């Protein structure tokens, strides 16, 4: 995938002048890996220090862009989870739970500032371990992670004025399981409100992307939090199941697939544990005939191709009003021709690597099903690297609501295009899904935006934009997209007993 560059050096030779009609290519602009020091082997972060896993098991985490092993990471077993939960309980009872909010805030501010100071290091590590473009790690993930700690630090001494009663109390020990698509950001989403409200935490990062959480453990240790306030146990689904089932955990917070969310809900039924779930989605991005087309195209691209489509609220269904559908699709294809796929550490890269072989196989299978069911598949000319896990940005037109690609969450850079004639039809098609996480509406009429927002069954509705997040704004869904909110005042409630 090419694109025309503002560089004065043309692909055909140095010194060729602008305006000659020659094709221009971006020169490589790789970010250096030298800023990051990756250990050969990582233990578990328990009781304020890294410890050897009692399980004596490790697994490799891999760079998805090259299939290069990055580090050997501990596989926590039941005994390791026990130790982490006991450590969190002791910290809760002896120090953190009773600590005044103004004191807790100081620690959160330290964490936030340390993330900012080490932002470049975090960004490079995140792109290496996850496969996302460095400009997304650098400009979105890391700044937002710091912002969540800053924001929740501000709440720590004001909880009595937040509407949860005069003396809201923390729940206790929170078990938190996060996904691989936004590893550091999801850790911040979970840890910051839990710590601000006086809870202690046992965090389990995804097995394919544990490295930024382990770097965050170093930051937490340097910030001087009481030992055991935050514990990080790495491992696969077995570790997550042990944490969810542990009787010493008072609350579970999970972000991930709907299937696993249902398993967690069944596992803790009747235990008295509090639960919040942020699960899958199949969001509709609805474009009306009066929308600013070029702006809408940018929103569509951001909605589905940001982070290779590895976004739970991705706008994976484009609903275009029939009168502009052809024009919109033409403009969208022209825009996709300019995107650049390749090395995630190249600052010019727009589309990085798929996170794992397993996820690539799922995307490939669902795209094949879209073709078999009659969808018209299109991708820009896009040579894929020989090594690593890659999938080109793909658009399916001629899609009906019965197609699997219009119903199932693909979690990849695949867009399904459907059409509608009236607002009522748009609402009916948008709501024809078991999910309910997000939606987008593109129109110049404010009254239409408000009307659509009231009718769409989605926890978040963006108007003339997409994928905009702020720590002060709650995020979450309902139906099979889960329940509970993260961020904002509403997100504090999940960690408090009124």
XYZ file of C-alpha atoms in Angstrom:
498
model
C 0.000 0.000 0.000
C 1.530 3.209 -1.086
C 0.596 6.812 -0.790
C 1.935 10.132 -1.976
C 4.531 11.728 0.190
C 5.384 15.320 0.912
C 9.016 14.281 0.730
C 11.042 16.123 -1.962
C 12.643 12.831 -3.001
C 10.582 10.882 -5.513
C 10.512 7.127 -5.774
C 11.918 7.444 -9.287
C 15.087 9.220 -8.217
C 16.477 11.955 -6.023
C 15.874 15.564 -6.879
C 12.771 15.092 -9.033
C 10.504 18.101 -8.617
C 6.976 18.108 -7.244
C 4.085 18.409 -9.668
C 5.454 16.113 -12.371
C 2.848 13.420 -11.790
C 5.392 10.900 -10.500
C 4.418 8.593 -7.667
C 5.935 9.471 -4.339
C 6.756 7.074 -1.522
C 7.393 7.670 2.150
C 10.947 6.981 3.246
C 11.264 4.612 6.162
C 11.219 6.357 9.555
C 11.766 3.626 12.130
C 11.629 4.269 15.848
C 14.679 2.889 17.649
C 14.326 -0.227 19.780
C 17.292 0.853 21.891
C 15.052 2.819 24.260
C 13.623 -0.489 25.538
C 15.470 -3.032 27.633
C 13.595 -6.345 27.563
C 14.651 -8.949 30.093
C 15.281 -12.474 28.978
C 12.921 -13.806 31.626
C 10.184 -12.267 33.765
C 8.773 -13.442 37.052
C 5.518 -12.408 38.726
C 5.037 -9.061 40.465
C 3.766 -9.955 43.935
C 4.166 -8.098 47.218
C 5.982 -5.187 45.589
C 8.726 -7.216 43.906
C 9.336 -9.673 41.101
C 9.285 -13.265 42.315
C 9.944 -16.659 40.755
C 6.686 -18.462 39.927
C 5.933 -21.407 42.172
C 4.579 -23.171 39.103
C 8.124 -23.120 37.616
C 6.463 -22.623 34.196
C 7.209 -20.000 31.552
C 6.034 -19.200 28.036
C 7.351 -17.031 25.223
C 5.816 -13.741 24.146
C 6.308 -13.039 20.438
C 6.619 -9.961 18.240
C 3.656 -10.452 15.852
C 5.313 -8.405 13.110
C 8.295 -10.757 12.865
C 7.405 -13.857 14.915
C 10.547 -13.122 16.925
C 10.462 -14.296 20.582
C 10.785 -11.288 22.863
C 10.951 -12.731 26.374
C 10.118 -15.706 28.559
C 7.224 -14.854 30.872
C 5.970 -16.649 33.981
C 2.899 -18.876 33.780
C 1.206 -18.342 37.136
C -0.406 -21.368 38.734
C -2.931 -21.712 41.532
C -0.288 -21.283 44.256
C 0.945 -18.101 42.586
C -2.559 -16.658 42.399
C -3.079 -17.570 46.067
C 0.083 -15.690 47.009
C -0.955 -12.626 44.994
C -4.444 -12.507 46.517
C -3.094 -12.933 50.058
C -0.603 -10.142 49.382
C -3.380 -7.882 48.099
C -5.555 -8.670 51.146
C -2.767 -7.825 53.566
C -2.082 -4.533 51.806
C -5.778 -3.688 51.847
C -6.174 -4.361 55.548
C -2.882 -2.962 56.787
C -2.260 0.093 54.632
C -4.005 0.976 51.391
C -7.652 0.457 52.355
C -7.427 2.747 55.369
C -5.122 5.316 53.785
C -6.655 8.809 53.432
C -7.665 9.636 49.876
C -5.277 12.576 49.643
C -2.384 10.189 50.348
C -3.548 7.618 47.793
C -3.765 10.424 45.238
C -0.056 11.187 45.646
C 0.861 7.676 44.554
C -1.436 7.817 41.525
C 0.070 11.147 40.489
C 3.530 9.593 40.728
C 2.470 6.724 38.478
C 0.953 9.129 35.953
C 4.083 11.278 35.828
C 6.334 8.227 35.503
C 4.293 6.959 32.539
C 4.705 10.344 30.892
C 8.437 10.425 31.593
C 8.883 6.925 30.141
C 6.310 7.384 27.375
C 8.673 6.615 24.519
C 9.835 3.427 26.219
C 6.264 2.290 26.844
C 5.225 3.099 23.271
C 8.038 1.104 21.671
C 7.474 -1.849 23.980
C 3.740 -1.822 23.278
C 4.262 -1.847 19.514
C 6.841 -4.635 19.742
C 4.650 -6.852 21.887
C 1.267 -6.009 20.358
C 1.957 -5.199 16.690
C 0.150 -1.841 16.616
C 1.708 1.140 14.795
C 4.057 3.195 16.932
C 2.141 6.392 16.188
C -0.949 4.860 17.805
C 0.978 3.659 20.862
C 2.766 7.001 21.100
C -0.163 9.347 20.440
C -3.142 7.439 21.864
C -2.427 4.534 24.199
C 0.300 5.968 26.402
C -1.112 9.509 26.826
C -4.552 8.089 27.660
C -3.078 5.658 30.183
C -1.350 8.530 31.988
C -4.519 10.618 31.774
C -6.540 7.923 33.552
C -4.147 7.915 36.490
C -4.162 11.731 36.628
C -7.957 11.866 36.447
C -8.601 9.254 39.111
C -5.960 10.707 41.399
C -8.122 13.815 41.457
C -11.106 11.796 42.687
C -9.290 10.003 45.511
C -9.995 12.644 48.193
C -13.434 13.669 46.876
C -15.365 10.404 46.975
C -17.644 11.660 49.746
C -18.915 14.333 47.358
C -19.404 12.062 44.324
C -22.969 11.022 45.100
C -22.214 7.618 46.621
C -23.185 8.569 50.159
C -21.221 10.505 52.788
C -18.683 7.740 53.469
C -18.278 5.384 50.497
C -15.978 2.481 51.225
C -13.793 0.322 48.972
C -14.871 -3.219 48.194
C -11.585 -4.935 49.021
C -9.488 -7.008 46.606
C -10.203 -6.589 42.908
C -9.279 -9.276 40.397
C -8.792 -7.683 36.978
C -8.383 -9.498 33.655
C -7.476 -7.420 30.606
C -7.226 -8.104 26.840
C -4.397 -7.891 24.330
C -5.643 -5.077 22.105
C -4.785 -2.131 24.416
C -2.552 -3.718 27.067
C -1.286 -0.674 28.973
C -4.412 1.403 28.468
C -6.669 -1.379 29.730
C -4.413 -1.826 32.758
C -4.810 1.885 33.504
C -8.601 1.708 32.988
C -8.741 -1.033 35.616
C -6.079 -0.056 38.132
C -6.616 3.713 38.384
C -10.243 3.708 39.645
C -9.660 0.684 41.870
C -6.663 2.295 43.564
C -8.267 5.729 43.821
C -11.208 4.238 45.719
C -8.992 2.306 48.156
C -9.036 -1.197 46.714
C -6.016 -3.392 46.129
C -5.565 -5.306 42.889
C -4.458 -8.527 41.264
C -4.106 -7.856 37.541
C -3.820 -10.563 34.880
C -2.676 -9.246 31.474
C -3.293 -11.177 28.253
C -0.766 -13.905 27.586
C 0.199 -12.479 24.174
C 0.886 -8.947 25.475
C 2.235 -8.994 29.039
C 5.322 -6.808 28.669
C 3.875 -3.313 29.149
C 2.075 -4.470 32.310
C 5.390 -5.783 33.633
C 7.048 -2.454 32.829
C 4.171 -0.774 34.654
C 5.024 -3.017 37.632
C 8.471 -1.413 37.675
C 6.841 2.026 37.704
C 4.533 0.996 40.556
C 7.480 -0.268 42.583
C 9.415 2.949 41.959
C 6.358 4.991 42.982
C 6.577 3.358 46.420
C 3.079 1.932 46.741
C 2.760 -0.281 49.842
C 3.842 -3.834 48.918
C 0.910 -5.911 47.686
C -1.261 -2.958 46.659
C -0.868 -3.999 43.016
C 0.084 -7.532 42.020
C 0.546 -8.679 38.419
C 0.244 -12.358 37.540
C 0.933 -13.395 33.969
C -0.374 -16.499 32.260
C -2.986 -17.912 29.937
C -6.662 -18.632 30.522
C -5.881 -21.012 33.380
C -4.462 -18.134 35.406
C -7.544 -16.044 34.677
C -9.848 -18.859 35.805
C -7.898 -19.290 39.046
C -8.164 -15.574 39.760
C -11.891 -15.407 38.978
C -12.628 -18.422 41.191
C -10.455 -17.347 44.114
C -12.541 -16.913 47.308
C -10.326 -14.057 48.515
C -11.322 -11.775 45.631
C -14.245 -9.395 46.224
C -14.721 -8.015 42.723
C -13.940 -9.133 39.186
C -13.428 -6.677 36.326
C -13.041 -8.250 32.892
C -12.541 -6.873 29.412
C -12.523 -9.392 26.581
C -14.724 -11.654 24.524
C -18.418 -12.180 25.139
C -17.900 -15.937 25.337
C -15.395 -15.665 28.198
C -17.524 -13.000 29.879
C -20.436 -15.439 30.031
C -18.165 -18.106 31.516
C -17.044 -15.674 34.227
C -20.613 -14.691 35.035
C -21.561 -18.351 35.467
C -18.464 -19.052 37.561
C -19.132 -16.351 40.168
C -22.924 -16.681 40.320
C -23.975 -16.986 43.954
C -20.555 -16.062 45.368
C -21.423 -12.475 46.235
C -18.552 -11.114 44.158
C -19.129 -7.852 42.338
C -18.691 -7.995 38.559
C -18.233 -5.648 35.633
C -17.886 -6.887 32.069
C -16.798 -4.972 28.963
C -17.224 -7.430 26.118
C -17.535 -7.607 22.341
C -19.282 -5.357 19.878
C -20.509 -5.052 16.314
C -20.944 -1.316 16.053
C -22.763 0.500 13.280
C -21.274 3.658 11.770
C -24.283 5.402 10.185
C -23.694 7.980 7.423
C -26.627 10.121 6.238
C -26.806 11.892 2.882
C -26.164 15.322 4.443
C -22.975 14.226 6.200
C -19.617 15.836 5.308
C -18.346 12.982 3.149
C -14.605 13.487 3.537
C -14.938 13.869 7.295
C -17.098 10.758 7.419
C -14.524 8.787 5.428
C -11.851 9.670 7.974
C -14.195 8.592 10.746
C -14.928 5.297 9.001
C -11.210 4.603 8.551
C -10.508 5.459 12.180
C -13.503 3.426 13.289
C -12.494 0.109 11.740
C -8.828 0.242 10.696
C -7.407 1.865 13.848
C -5.332 -0.758 15.688
C -5.974 -3.236 12.821
C -9.627 -3.404 13.876
C -8.601 -4.889 17.237
C -11.115 -2.666 19.014
C -14.219 -3.850 20.848
C -16.130 -0.730 19.777
C -14.839 -0.819 16.180
C -17.270 0.521 13.572
C -17.243 -2.765 11.688
C -20.634 -2.159 10.035
C -20.961 0.862 7.744
C -24.586 1.863 7.163
C -24.645 4.293 4.229
C -27.772 6.108 3.073
C -28.623 4.700 -0.340
C -28.405 7.987 -2.240
C -24.732 8.511 -1.320
C -23.575 4.913 -0.877
C -21.683 4.659 -4.181
C -19.951 8.016 -3.737
C -19.035 7.206 -0.145
C -17.634 3.815 -1.105
C -15.553 5.297 -3.921
C -14.102 7.936 -1.596
C -13.413 5.296 1.040
C -11.546 3.061 -1.402
C -9.469 5.995 -2.609
C -8.551 6.771 1.001
C -7.583 3.182 1.732
C -5.188 3.255 -1.221
C -3.109 5.796 0.731
C -2.748 3.744 3.916
C 0.590 2.133 4.617
C 0.905 -1.401 6.001
C 4.158 -2.649 7.462
C 6.675 -2.364 10.279
C 4.832 -1.199 13.428
C 7.917 0.739 14.543
C 7.929 2.828 11.352
C 6.388 6.203 12.181
C 4.675 6.241 8.766
C 2.838 2.940 9.273
C -0.960 3.074 9.431
C -1.750 -0.655 9.587
C 0.353 -2.883 11.795
C 0.437 -6.615 12.445
C -2.392 -8.847 13.629
C -1.695 -9.728 17.252
C -1.421 -13.512 16.951
C -1.651 -16.450 14.569
C -4.878 -17.504 16.268
C -6.502 -14.120 15.628
C -5.251 -14.027 12.038
C -6.812 -17.435 11.392
C -10.142 -16.212 12.774
C -10.127 -13.084 10.591
C -9.162 -15.112 7.518
C -11.942 -17.625 8.152
C -14.650 -15.001 8.570
C -13.494 -13.081 5.486
C -13.697 -16.316 3.474
C -17.229 -16.821 4.799
C -18.123 -13.314 3.619
C -17.048 -14.193 0.077
C -18.812 -17.557 0.170
C -22.077 -15.863 1.202
C -21.932 -13.437 -1.718
C -20.212 -10.365 -0.318
C -18.073 -8.400 -2.766
C -14.580 -8.271 -1.312
C -12.131 -5.468 -2.016
C -8.703 -4.576 -0.673
C -6.154 -2.067 -1.957
C -3.004 -3.352 -3.610
C -1.111 -4.422 -0.546
C 2.025 -6.595 -0.540
C 2.271 -8.343 2.838
C 5.580 -8.921 4.641
C 6.956 -12.446 4.373
C 7.101 -12.974 8.153
C 4.640 -12.076 10.845
C 0.856 -11.982 11.014
C -0.720 -9.649 8.464
C -4.122 -8.968 6.955
C -4.891 -6.181 4.479
C -7.641 -3.637 5.135
C -10.714 -5.189 3.558
C -14.134 -3.857 2.555
C -17.172 -6.011 1.797
C -20.028 -4.433 -0.161
C -23.290 -6.101 -1.087
C -23.631 -7.348 2.481
C -26.975 -8.350 3.973
C -27.813 -8.623 7.641
C -27.845 -12.421 7.437
C -24.164 -12.603 6.496
C -21.832 -13.797 9.212
C -19.520 -10.830 8.630
C -22.441 -8.520 9.505
C -23.356 -10.453 12.651
C -20.157 -11.798 14.206
C -17.368 -9.794 15.759
C -14.346 -10.215 13.482
C -11.900 -8.132 15.562
C -9.844 -7.332 12.511
C -9.548 -4.787 9.662
C -12.707 -5.909 7.860
C -15.607 -3.538 7.103
C -19.100 -4.639 6.041
C -21.098 -2.092 4.026
C -24.895 -2.057 4.167
C -27.342 0.584 2.919
C -30.533 2.175 4.212
C -33.143 4.615 2.936
C -34.770 6.144 6.026
C -33.668 6.892 9.595
C -36.096 4.238 10.814
C -34.438 1.617 8.622
C -31.003 2.724 9.830
C -32.052 2.298 13.461
C -33.579 -1.108 12.766
C -30.441 -2.368 11.033
C -28.075 -0.856 13.595
C -29.986 -2.455 16.466
C -30.204 -5.844 14.727
C -27.360 -7.288 16.792
C -27.012 -8.988 20.171
C -24.305 -6.463 21.067
C -24.741 -2.941 22.375
C -21.401 -1.248 22.913
C -21.137 1.711 20.527
C -22.382 3.441 17.389
C -21.558 6.440 15.217
C -23.878 8.940 13.519
C -22.795 11.274 10.708
C -25.150 14.124 9.773
C -25.270 17.925 9.857
C -28.621 17.934 11.725
C -28.301 18.133 15.489
C -31.916 17.083 15.950
C -31.271 13.908 13.967
C -28.208 13.124 16.073
C -30.241 13.436 19.289
C -33.087 11.372 17.875
C -30.765 8.601 16.697
C -28.855 8.546 19.984
C -32.095 7.981 21.882
C -33.082 5.072 19.654
C -29.758 3.261 19.190
C -29.162 0.425 21.637
C -25.549 1.292 22.364
C -23.704 2.354 25.479
C -21.746 5.025 23.599
C -22.905 7.009 20.558
C -20.403 9.249 18.773
C -21.658 12.137 16.658
C -19.589 13.192 13.618
C -16.549 11.506 15.116
C -15.506 8.031 16.183
C -13.256 6.339 18.755
C -12.945 9.422 20.949
C -12.174 8.666 24.595
C -11.708 10.720 27.718
C -11.129 9.538 31.303
C -13.999 11.745 32.480
C -16.487 10.087 30.118
C -17.913 6.682 31.112
C -17.602 3.836 28.628
C -19.449 0.524 28.502
C -22.286 -1.380 26.894
C -25.217 -3.624 27.543
C -26.821 -6.751 26.086
C -23.947 -9.055 25.063
C -21.491 -6.172 25.276
C -21.545 -6.447 29.056
C -22.518 -4.171 31.920
C -20.916 -1.592 34.166
C -18.990 1.528 33.203
C -15.326 2.472 33.160
C -14.217 6.076 33.382
C -15.953 9.116 34.795
C -17.843 9.287 38.060
C -19.933 6.291 36.991
C -16.814 4.165 36.747
C -15.988 4.754 40.413
C -19.218 3.098 41.511
C -17.970 -0.346 40.478
C -15.281 -0.176 43.162
C -17.278 1.293 46.048
C -19.750 0.147 48.655
C -22.052 3.102 49.262
